[in-house]
Amino acid sequence: MTDAMVQQAQVPNTGRIIDHWRGGAHHLPADAEAAKAFCALYPGFPQVYQTLQEFVGRAAQAIAEQGVNQFLLLGAGIPTQGNVHEILPEARVLYTDIDAINIALGSEILATTPGAGYAYCDATDLGTLDQEMMERVLDPTAPIGIVMTGITVSLDDDAAQKALSHIFDWASRGSYLAVDFDGEALATFPVIKERILDQSDKPLHLRGPHQIHPLLGRWRVTGDGVGPVDTWRNPGPQPDKVFMYGCVAYKP
């Protein structure tokens, strides 16, 4: 590890915390401690993120049904435990993140996986995408399935709308976007609100469906609509509390 990575290793990372919750082995002591602390506040956190991962799988399959066979994942975290390249083994998949440790771990995990790779990219600025790796894995002139999870919660409305518009401009016609937005359920747990939301260096932006549609701009939502990730293409009772909403949209 470089000195910067050693320092970064002391800071918990959401992607590695999720890996810990899901029984993976690609996390660091700081991530394990944070995972335990979150569960002490709300024991249901592992299931919340398991549900989100299952949504990503169903969304990727829905996109593949439209003839799209390549995917770009933004803010991907650790690419294990049923991620897109495992669900769609014939697809080309490029995972990206801004965290150097996640990139190193992801590159190691995918080193022997044909058609998959891991690269640096700031999800809010696709101009930062590693072009060499992108061209090695993806064909930017063909439709791409773009998966963006865990990003919009840290963006205010203006920044989220700008980021989604930038992705729309970057993507070729016929591309699809699977994206999630954190719901307002977190704010209903006072201890979580006090220790996570109110004391966060970067305030979290929690939204309902009526706040989500305007952010999508020129993206056209598919007939599945915007709904809880729990029930998106997964018939069942509506959850009492919605931690995350999700949708798939396309560029005509």
Coordinates of C-alpha atoms in Angstrom, one line a residue:
M1 CA 0.0 0.0 0.0
T2 CA 1.1 3.6 -0.6
D3 CA 1.2 6.0 2.3
A4 CA -2.1 7.5 1.1
M5 CA -3.7 4.1 1.0
V6 CA -2.5 3.3 4.5
Q7 CA -4.1 6.5 5.7
Q8 CA -7.2 5.7 3.7
A9 CA -7.4 2.3 5.3
Q10 CA -8.1 3.9 8.7
V11 CA -11.4 5.4 7.3
P12 CA -14.4 3.0 7.0
N13 CA -15.7 2.6 3.4
T14 CA -19.4 1.8 2.7
G15 CA -18.5 -0.8 0.0
R16 CA -16.2 -2.7 2.4
I17 CA -18.7 -2.4 5.2
I18 CA -21.3 -4.0 3.0
D19 CA -18.8 -6.8 2.1
H20 CA -18.4 -7.5 5.9
W21 CA -22.2 -7.6 6.3
R22 CA -22.5 -10.1 3.5
G23 CA -19.9 -12.4 4.8
G24 CA -17.1 -11.4 2.4
A25 CA -13.4 -11.3 3.1
H26 CA -12.5 -8.0 1.4
H27 CA -12.6 -5.5 4.1
L28 CA -10.3 -3.9 6.7
P29 CA -10.5 -3.7 10.5
A30 CA -11.9 -0.2 10.4
D31 CA -14.7 -1.4 8.1
A32 CA -15.5 -4.3 10.5
E33 CA -15.7 -2.0 13.5
A34 CA -17.9 0.4 11.6
A35 CA -20.2 -2.4 10.5
K36 CA -20.7 -3.5 14.0
A37 CA -21.4 0.0 15.2
F38 CA -24.0 0.5 12.5
C39 CA -25.7 -2.7 13.5
A40 CA -25.7 -1.6 17.1
L41 CA -27.8 1.4 16.0
Y42 CA -30.0 -0.6 13.7
P43 CA -29.7 -4.4 13.3
G44 CA -31.5 -4.3 10.0
F45 CA -28.7 -2.6 8.0
P46 CA -27.3 -5.8 6.5
Q47 CA -30.7 -6.7 5.1
V48 CA -31.2 -3.2 3.8
Y49 CA -28.1 -3.5 1.6
Q50 CA -28.8 -7.1 0.7
T51 CA -32.1 -5.9 -0.7
L52 CA -30.3 -3.2 -2.7
Q53 CA -27.9 -5.7 -4.2
E54 CA -30.9 -7.9 -5.2
F55 CA -32.4 -4.9 -6.9
V56 CA -29.2 -4.3 -8.8
G57 CA -29.4 -7.9 -10.0
R58 CA -33.0 -7.7 -11.2
A59 CA -32.3 -4.3 -12.8
A60 CA -29.3 -5.6 -14.7
Q61 CA -31.3 -8.6 -15.9
A62 CA -34.1 -6.2 -17.0
I63 CA -31.5 -4.2 -19.0
A64 CA -30.0 -7.3 -20.5
E65 CA -33.5 -8.3 -21.7
Q66 CA -33.3 -5.2 -23.9
G67 CA -30.3 -6.6 -25.7
V68 CA -27.6 -4.7 -23.7
N69 CA -24.6 -6.8 -23.0
Q70 CA -22.2 -4.3 -21.3
F71 CA -22.4 -2.6 -18.0
L72 CA -20.7 0.3 -16.2
L73 CA -21.0 0.4 -12.4
L74 CA -20.4 3.7 -10.7
G75 CA -19.5 3.6 -7.0
A76 CA -19.3 -0.1 -7.2
G77 CA -17.6 -1.0 -3.9
I78 CA -16.4 -4.6 -3.7
P79 CA -17.4 -6.7 -6.8
T80 CA -18.3 -9.9 -5.0
Q81 CA -21.3 -11.7 -3.6
G82 CA -23.6 -11.9 -6.6
N83 CA -22.6 -8.8 -8.5
V84 CA -23.4 -8.1 -12.2
H85 CA -20.5 -10.1 -13.7
E86 CA -21.8 -13.2 -11.8
I87 CA -25.4 -12.6 -12.6
L88 CA -24.7 -12.0 -16.3
P89 CA -21.5 -14.0 -17.0
E90 CA -21.6 -13.3 -20.7
A91 CA -21.7 -9.5 -20.3
R92 CA -18.8 -7.2 -20.3
V93 CA -18.6 -5.3 -17.0
L94 CA -16.5 -2.4 -15.8
Y95 CA -16.7 -1.6 -12.1
T96 CA -15.5 1.8 -10.9
D97 CA -14.9 3.7 -7.7
I98 CA -12.9 6.6 -6.3
D99 CA -11.5 4.6 -3.4
A100 CA -8.0 3.4 -4.1
I101 CA -8.3 0.4 -1.8
N102 CA -11.6 -0.7 -3.4
I103 CA -10.0 -0.4 -6.9
A104 CA -7.0 -2.5 -5.8
L105 CA -9.2 -5.2 -4.2
G106 CA -11.6 -5.2 -7.1
S107 CA -8.8 -5.5 -9.7
E108 CA -7.4 -8.4 -7.7
I109 CA -10.8 -10.1 -7.5
L110 CA -11.5 -9.7 -11.3
A111 CA -7.9 -10.4 -12.5
T112 CA -8.9 -13.8 -14.0
T113 CA -12.5 -12.9 -15.0
P114 CA -12.8 -12.5 -18.8
G115 CA -14.7 -9.4 -19.9
A116 CA -14.6 -7.6 -16.5
G117 CA -12.4 -4.9 -15.0
Y118 CA -12.1 -2.3 -12.3
A119 CA -11.1 1.4 -12.9
Y120 CA -11.1 4.8 -11.3
C121 CA -14.1 7.1 -11.9
D122 CA -15.8 9.9 -10.0
A123 CA -19.5 9.1 -10.6
T124 CA -20.3 12.8 -10.8
D125 CA -17.8 13.4 -13.6
L126 CA -17.4 10.6 -16.2
G127 CA -14.5 12.6 -17.7
T128 CA -12.4 11.1 -14.9
L129 CA -13.1 7.5 -16.2
D130 CA -9.9 5.6 -16.9
Q131 CA -10.1 5.7 -20.7
E132 CA -7.6 2.9 -21.3
M133 CA -9.5 0.5 -19.1
M134 CA -12.9 1.6 -20.4
E135 CA -11.9 0.9 -24.0
R136 CA -10.4 -2.4 -23.0
V137 CA -13.7 -3.6 -21.5
L138 CA -16.5 -1.5 -23.0
D139 CA -17.6 -0.2 -26.4
P140 CA -18.8 3.4 -25.7
T141 CA -20.5 3.7 -29.1
A142 CA -22.9 0.9 -28.2
P143 CA -25.7 0.9 -25.6
I144 CA -24.5 0.5 -22.1
G145 CA -26.3 -0.4 -18.9
I146 CA -25.1 2.1 -16.2
V147 CA -25.6 1.1 -12.6
M148 CA -25.3 3.9 -10.0
T149 CA -26.0 3.1 -6.4
G150 CA -25.1 4.8 -3.2
I151 CA -24.2 8.0 -4.9
T152 CA -27.3 10.3 -4.9
V153 CA -27.7 10.2 -1.2
S154 CA -24.6 12.5 -0.9
L155 CA -25.7 14.9 -3.6
D156 CA -28.2 17.8 -3.2
D157 CA -30.9 18.1 -5.9
D158 CA -28.8 20.4 -8.1
A159 CA -25.7 18.2 -8.0
A160 CA -27.8 15.0 -8.5
Q161 CA -29.6 16.4 -11.5
K162 CA -26.3 17.6 -13.0
A163 CA -24.7 14.3 -12.5
L164 CA -27.6 12.3 -14.1
S165 CA -27.7 14.8 -17.0
H166 CA -23.9 14.4 -17.5
I167 CA -24.3 10.6 -17.6
F168 CA -27.2 11.0 -20.1
D169 CA -25.0 13.1 -22.4
W170 CA -22.1 10.6 -22.1
A171 CA -24.2 7.5 -22.8
S172 CA -25.0 6.3 -26.4
R173 CA -28.7 6.1 -27.5
G174 CA -30.4 3.0 -26.3
S175 CA -28.4 3.0 -23.0
Y176 CA -30.1 2.3 -19.7
L177 CA -29.6 3.6 -16.2
A178 CA -30.3 1.7 -12.9
V179 CA -30.2 4.1 -10.0
D180 CA -31.2 4.2 -6.3
F181 CA -32.2 7.1 -4.0
D182 CA -32.2 6.8 -0.3
G183 CA -35.7 7.0 1.2
E184 CA -36.8 8.9 4.3
A185 CA -36.9 5.8 6.6
L186 CA -33.5 6.6 8.2
A187 CA -34.9 9.8 9.6
T188 CA -37.6 7.9 11.5
F189 CA -34.9 6.3 13.7
P190 CA -33.9 9.1 16.2
V191 CA -30.6 7.5 17.2
I192 CA -29.6 7.0 13.6
K193 CA -30.6 10.5 12.7
E194 CA -28.6 11.9 15.7
R195 CA -25.4 9.9 15.1
I196 CA -25.3 9.5 11.3
L197 CA -27.3 12.3 9.7
D198 CA -26.8 15.2 12.0
Q199 CA -23.1 14.6 12.6
S200 CA -22.1 13.8 9.0
D201 CA -19.5 15.9 7.3
K202 CA -21.6 15.5 4.1
P203 CA -25.3 15.7 4.9
L204 CA -27.4 12.8 3.5
H205 CA -30.2 13.6 1.2
L206 CA -33.3 11.5 1.7
R207 CA -36.1 11.6 -0.8
G208 CA -39.5 10.4 -1.7
P209 CA -40.8 9.4 -5.2
H210 CA -42.2 12.9 -5.9
Q211 CA -38.7 14.3 -5.3
I212 CA -36.9 11.7 -7.5
H213 CA -38.7 12.1 -10.9
P214 CA -37.5 15.7 -11.5
L215 CA -33.9 14.7 -10.9
L216 CA -34.0 12.2 -13.8
G217 CA -34.4 14.9 -16.3
R218 CA -34.2 13.5 -19.9
W219 CA -33.9 9.9 -18.7
R220 CA -37.2 8.1 -19.4
V221 CA -38.3 5.8 -16.6
T222 CA -39.4 2.3 -17.8
G223 CA -42.9 1.0 -17.2
D224 CA -41.7 -0.5 -13.9
G225 CA -41.6 3.0 -12.5
V226 CA -39.9 4.4 -9.4
G227 CA -40.5 2.2 -6.3
P228 CA -39.0 0.6 -3.2
V229 CA -36.0 -1.5 -4.2
D230 CA -37.7 -4.3 -2.2
T231 CA -40.6 -4.7 -4.6
W232 CA -39.1 -3.4 -7.9
R233 CA -39.9 -6.3 -10.2
N234 CA -40.3 -8.4 -7.1
P235 CA -44.0 -8.7 -6.3
G236 CA -44.8 -8.6 -2.6
P237 CA -46.2 -6.5 0.2
Q238 CA -45.1 -2.9 0.3
P239 CA -42.5 -2.4 3.0
D240 CA -43.5 -0.4 6.1
K241 CA -40.4 1.8 5.8
V242 CA -38.7 2.5 2.5
F243 CA -34.9 2.8 3.0
M244 CA -34.2 3.0 -0.8
Y245 CA -36.2 3.7 -4.0
G246 CA -34.9 2.5 -7.3
C247 CA -35.7 2.6 -11.0
V248 CA -34.5 1.8 -14.5
A249 CA -34.6 4.6 -17.1
Y250 CA -33.4 4.7 -20.7
K251 CA -32.0 7.2 -23.3
P252 CA -34.2 7.1 -26.4

